[in-house]
JSON list of C-alpha atoms in Angstrom, two decimals:
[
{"chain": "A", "resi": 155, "resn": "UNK", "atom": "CA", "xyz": [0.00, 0.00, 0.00]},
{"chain": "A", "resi": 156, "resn": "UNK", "atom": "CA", "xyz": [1.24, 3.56, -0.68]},
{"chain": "A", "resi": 157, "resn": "UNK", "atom": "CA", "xyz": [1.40, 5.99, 1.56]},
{"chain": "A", "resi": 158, "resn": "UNK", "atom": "CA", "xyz": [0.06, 9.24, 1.58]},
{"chain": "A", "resi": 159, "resn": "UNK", "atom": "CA", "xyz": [1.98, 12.84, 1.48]},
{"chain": "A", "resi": 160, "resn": "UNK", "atom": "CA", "xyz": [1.13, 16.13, 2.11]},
{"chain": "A", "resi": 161, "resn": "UNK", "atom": "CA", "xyz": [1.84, 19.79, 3.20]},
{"chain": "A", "resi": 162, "resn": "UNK", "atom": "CA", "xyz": [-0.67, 22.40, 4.57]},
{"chain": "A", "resi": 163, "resn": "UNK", "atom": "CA", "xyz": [0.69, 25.42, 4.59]},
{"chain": "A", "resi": 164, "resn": "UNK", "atom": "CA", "xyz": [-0.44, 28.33, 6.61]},
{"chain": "A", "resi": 165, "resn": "UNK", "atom": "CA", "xyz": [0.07, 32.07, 5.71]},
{"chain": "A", "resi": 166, "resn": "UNK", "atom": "CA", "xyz": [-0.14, 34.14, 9.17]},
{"chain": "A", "resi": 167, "resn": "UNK", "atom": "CA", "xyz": [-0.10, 37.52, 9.53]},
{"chain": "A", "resi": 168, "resn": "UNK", "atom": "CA", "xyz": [2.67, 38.71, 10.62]},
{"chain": "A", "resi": 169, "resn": "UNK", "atom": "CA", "xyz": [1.32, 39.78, 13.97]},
{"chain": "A", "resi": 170, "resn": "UNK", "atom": "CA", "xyz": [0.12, 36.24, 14.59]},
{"chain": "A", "resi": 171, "resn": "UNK", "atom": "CA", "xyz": [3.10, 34.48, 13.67]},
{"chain": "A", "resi": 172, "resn": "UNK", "atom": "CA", "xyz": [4.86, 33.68, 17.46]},
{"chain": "A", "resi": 173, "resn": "UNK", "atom": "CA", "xyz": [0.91, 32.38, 18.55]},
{"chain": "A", "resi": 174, "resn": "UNK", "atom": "CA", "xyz": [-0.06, 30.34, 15.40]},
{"chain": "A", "resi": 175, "resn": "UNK", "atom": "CA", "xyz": [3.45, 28.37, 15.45]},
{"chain": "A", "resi": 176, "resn": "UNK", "atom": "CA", "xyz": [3.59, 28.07, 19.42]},
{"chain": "A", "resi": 177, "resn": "UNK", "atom": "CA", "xyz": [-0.54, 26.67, 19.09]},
{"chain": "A", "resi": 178, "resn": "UNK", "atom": "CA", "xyz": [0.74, 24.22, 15.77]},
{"chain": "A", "resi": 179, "resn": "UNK", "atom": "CA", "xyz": [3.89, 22.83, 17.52]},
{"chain": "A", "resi": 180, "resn": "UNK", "atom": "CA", "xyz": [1.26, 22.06, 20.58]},
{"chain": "A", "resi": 181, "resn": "UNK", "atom": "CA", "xyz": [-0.99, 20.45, 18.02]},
{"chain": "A", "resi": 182, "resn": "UNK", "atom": "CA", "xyz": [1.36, 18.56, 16.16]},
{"chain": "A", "resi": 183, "resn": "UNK", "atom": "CA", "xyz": [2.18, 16.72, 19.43]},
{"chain": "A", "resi": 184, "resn": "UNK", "atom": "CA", "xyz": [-1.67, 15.19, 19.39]},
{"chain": "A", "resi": 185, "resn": "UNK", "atom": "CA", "xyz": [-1.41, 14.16, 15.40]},
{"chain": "A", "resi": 186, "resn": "UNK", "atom": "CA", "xyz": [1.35, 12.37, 15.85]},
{"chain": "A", "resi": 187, "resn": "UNK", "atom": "CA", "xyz": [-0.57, 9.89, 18.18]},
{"chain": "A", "resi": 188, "resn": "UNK", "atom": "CA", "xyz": [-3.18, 9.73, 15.46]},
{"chain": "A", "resi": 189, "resn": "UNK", "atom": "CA", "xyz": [-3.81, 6.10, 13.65]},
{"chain": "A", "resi": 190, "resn": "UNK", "atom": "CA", "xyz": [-1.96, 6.07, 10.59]},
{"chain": "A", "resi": 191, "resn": "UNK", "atom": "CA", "xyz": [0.33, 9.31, 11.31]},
{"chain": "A", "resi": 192, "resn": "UNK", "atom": "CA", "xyz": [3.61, 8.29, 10.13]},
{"chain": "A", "resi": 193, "resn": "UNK", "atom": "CA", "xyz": [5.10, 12.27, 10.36]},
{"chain": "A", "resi": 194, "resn": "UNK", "atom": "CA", "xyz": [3.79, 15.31, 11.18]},
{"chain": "A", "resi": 195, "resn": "UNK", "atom": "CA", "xyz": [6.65, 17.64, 11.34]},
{"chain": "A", "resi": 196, "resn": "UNK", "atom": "CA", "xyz": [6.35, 21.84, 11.10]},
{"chain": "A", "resi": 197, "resn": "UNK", "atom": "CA", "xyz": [8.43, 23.80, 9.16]},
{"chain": "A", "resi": 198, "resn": "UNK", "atom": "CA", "xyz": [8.60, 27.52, 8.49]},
{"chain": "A", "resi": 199, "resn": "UNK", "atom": "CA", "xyz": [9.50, 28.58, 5.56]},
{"chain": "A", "resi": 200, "resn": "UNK", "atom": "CA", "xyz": [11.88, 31.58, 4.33]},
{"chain": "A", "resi": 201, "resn": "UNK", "atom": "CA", "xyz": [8.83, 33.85, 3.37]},
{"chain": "A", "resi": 202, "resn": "UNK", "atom": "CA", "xyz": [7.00, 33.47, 6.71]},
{"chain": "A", "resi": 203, "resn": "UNK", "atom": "CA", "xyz": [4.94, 30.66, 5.81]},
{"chain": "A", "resi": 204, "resn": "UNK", "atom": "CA", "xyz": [4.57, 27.31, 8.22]},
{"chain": "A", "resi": 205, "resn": "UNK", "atom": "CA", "xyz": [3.82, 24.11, 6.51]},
{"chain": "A", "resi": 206, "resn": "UNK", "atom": "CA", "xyz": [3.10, 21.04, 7.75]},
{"chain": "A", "resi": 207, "resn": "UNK", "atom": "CA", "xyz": [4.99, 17.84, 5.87]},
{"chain": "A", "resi": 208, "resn": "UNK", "atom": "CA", "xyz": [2.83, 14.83, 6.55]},
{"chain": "A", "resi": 209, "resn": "UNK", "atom": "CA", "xyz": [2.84, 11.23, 5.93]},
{"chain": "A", "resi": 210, "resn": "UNK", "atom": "CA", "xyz": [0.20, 8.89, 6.47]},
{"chain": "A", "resi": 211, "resn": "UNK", "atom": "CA", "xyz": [0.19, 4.82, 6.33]},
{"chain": "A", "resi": 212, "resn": "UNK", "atom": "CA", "xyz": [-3.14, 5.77, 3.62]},
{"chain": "A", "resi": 213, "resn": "UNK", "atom": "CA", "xyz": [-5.05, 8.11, 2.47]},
{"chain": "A", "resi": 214, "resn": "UNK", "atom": "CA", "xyz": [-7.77, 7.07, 4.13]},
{"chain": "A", "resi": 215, "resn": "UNK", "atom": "CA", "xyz": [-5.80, 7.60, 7.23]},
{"chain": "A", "resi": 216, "resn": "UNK", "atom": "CA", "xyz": [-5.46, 11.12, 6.57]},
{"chain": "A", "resi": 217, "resn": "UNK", "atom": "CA", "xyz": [-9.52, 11.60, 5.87]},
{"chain": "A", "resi": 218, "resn": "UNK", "atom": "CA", "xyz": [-10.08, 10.42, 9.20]},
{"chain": "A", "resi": 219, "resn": "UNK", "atom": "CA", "xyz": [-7.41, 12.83, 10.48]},
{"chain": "A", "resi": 220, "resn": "UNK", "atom": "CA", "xyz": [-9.03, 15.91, 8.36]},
{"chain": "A", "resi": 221, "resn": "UNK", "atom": "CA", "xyz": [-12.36, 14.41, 10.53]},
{"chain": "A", "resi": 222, "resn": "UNK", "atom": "CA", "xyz": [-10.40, 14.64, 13.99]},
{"chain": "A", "resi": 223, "resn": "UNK", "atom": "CA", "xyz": [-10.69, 17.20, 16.71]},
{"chain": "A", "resi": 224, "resn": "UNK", "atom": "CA", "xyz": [-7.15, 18.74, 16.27]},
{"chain": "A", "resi": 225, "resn": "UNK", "atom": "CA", "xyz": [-7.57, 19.58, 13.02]},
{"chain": "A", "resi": 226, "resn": "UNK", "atom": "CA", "xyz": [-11.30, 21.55, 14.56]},
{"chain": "A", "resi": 227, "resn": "UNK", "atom": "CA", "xyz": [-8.57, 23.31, 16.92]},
{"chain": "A", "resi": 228, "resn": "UNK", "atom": "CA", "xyz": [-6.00, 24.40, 14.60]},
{"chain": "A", "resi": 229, "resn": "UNK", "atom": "CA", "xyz": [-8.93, 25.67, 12.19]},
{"chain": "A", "resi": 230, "resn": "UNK", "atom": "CA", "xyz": [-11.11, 27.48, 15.05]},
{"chain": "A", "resi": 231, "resn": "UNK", "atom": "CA", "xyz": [-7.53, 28.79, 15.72]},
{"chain": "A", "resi": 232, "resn": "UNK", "atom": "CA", "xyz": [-6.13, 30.16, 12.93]},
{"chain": "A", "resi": 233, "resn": "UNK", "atom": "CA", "xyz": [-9.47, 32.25, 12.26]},
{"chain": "A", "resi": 234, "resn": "UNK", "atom": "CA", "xyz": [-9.28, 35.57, 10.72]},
{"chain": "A", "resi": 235, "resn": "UNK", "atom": "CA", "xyz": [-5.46, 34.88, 11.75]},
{"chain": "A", "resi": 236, "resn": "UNK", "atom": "CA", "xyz": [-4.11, 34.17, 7.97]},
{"chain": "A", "resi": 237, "resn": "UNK", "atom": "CA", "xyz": [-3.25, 36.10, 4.85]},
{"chain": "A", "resi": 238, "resn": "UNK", "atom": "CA", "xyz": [-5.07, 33.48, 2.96]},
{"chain": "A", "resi": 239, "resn": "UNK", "atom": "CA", "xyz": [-7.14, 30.14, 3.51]},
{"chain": "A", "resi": 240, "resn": "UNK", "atom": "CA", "xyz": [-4.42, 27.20, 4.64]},
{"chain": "A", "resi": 241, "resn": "UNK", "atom": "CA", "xyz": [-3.92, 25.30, 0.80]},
{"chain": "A", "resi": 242, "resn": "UNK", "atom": "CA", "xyz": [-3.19, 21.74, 0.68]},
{"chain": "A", "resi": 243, "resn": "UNK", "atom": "CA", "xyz": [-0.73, 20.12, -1.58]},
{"chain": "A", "resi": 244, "resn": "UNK", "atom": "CA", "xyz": [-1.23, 16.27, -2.26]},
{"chain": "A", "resi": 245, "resn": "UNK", "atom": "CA", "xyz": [2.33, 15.29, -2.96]},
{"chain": "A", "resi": 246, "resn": "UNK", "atom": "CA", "xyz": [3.36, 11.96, -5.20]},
{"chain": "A", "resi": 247, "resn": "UNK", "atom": "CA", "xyz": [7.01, 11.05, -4.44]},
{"chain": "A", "resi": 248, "resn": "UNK", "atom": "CA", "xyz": [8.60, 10.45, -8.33]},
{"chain": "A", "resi": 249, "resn": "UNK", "atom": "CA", "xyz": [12.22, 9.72, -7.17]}
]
């Protein structure tokens, strides 16, 4: 079976930043007991941006993930706290 990869990546406003990564570092803790969570691990980018790389055993373990309470958290959270909506990049390993 393949496993599944992904990155979220968040845009904060600037005056957000220090909260939104102190609350995702918090949250990642809680994913990574998830079923099916293989990583989970936070990055911030040069730009300002933090993205999540993820790997799950399946995608179906990541659907039940997007239907978990911590990802309710980190989106109640982040509310009117971004430059734009978080985007989601399905990723296909090639090499």
């Amino acid at each position: 079976m393949t496993k599944f990869d992904l990155s979220a990546i968040f845009s904060p406003m600037p005056e957000h930043m220090d909260e939104i990564r102190a609350f995702l570092l918090t949250v990642a803790q809680e994913v990574r007991s998830e079923p099916g969570c293989v990583f989970y691990d936070l990055y911030e980018e040069s730009t300002g941006k933090l993205v999540f790389i993820e790997q799950w055993a399946t995608r179906e373990d990541w659907l039940v993930h997007n239907d978990a309470p911590s990802v309710d958290k980190i989106t109640q959270f982040v509310e009117g706290k971004l430059i734009r909506p978080v985007e989601l990049l399905e990723l296909r390993k090639i090499s």
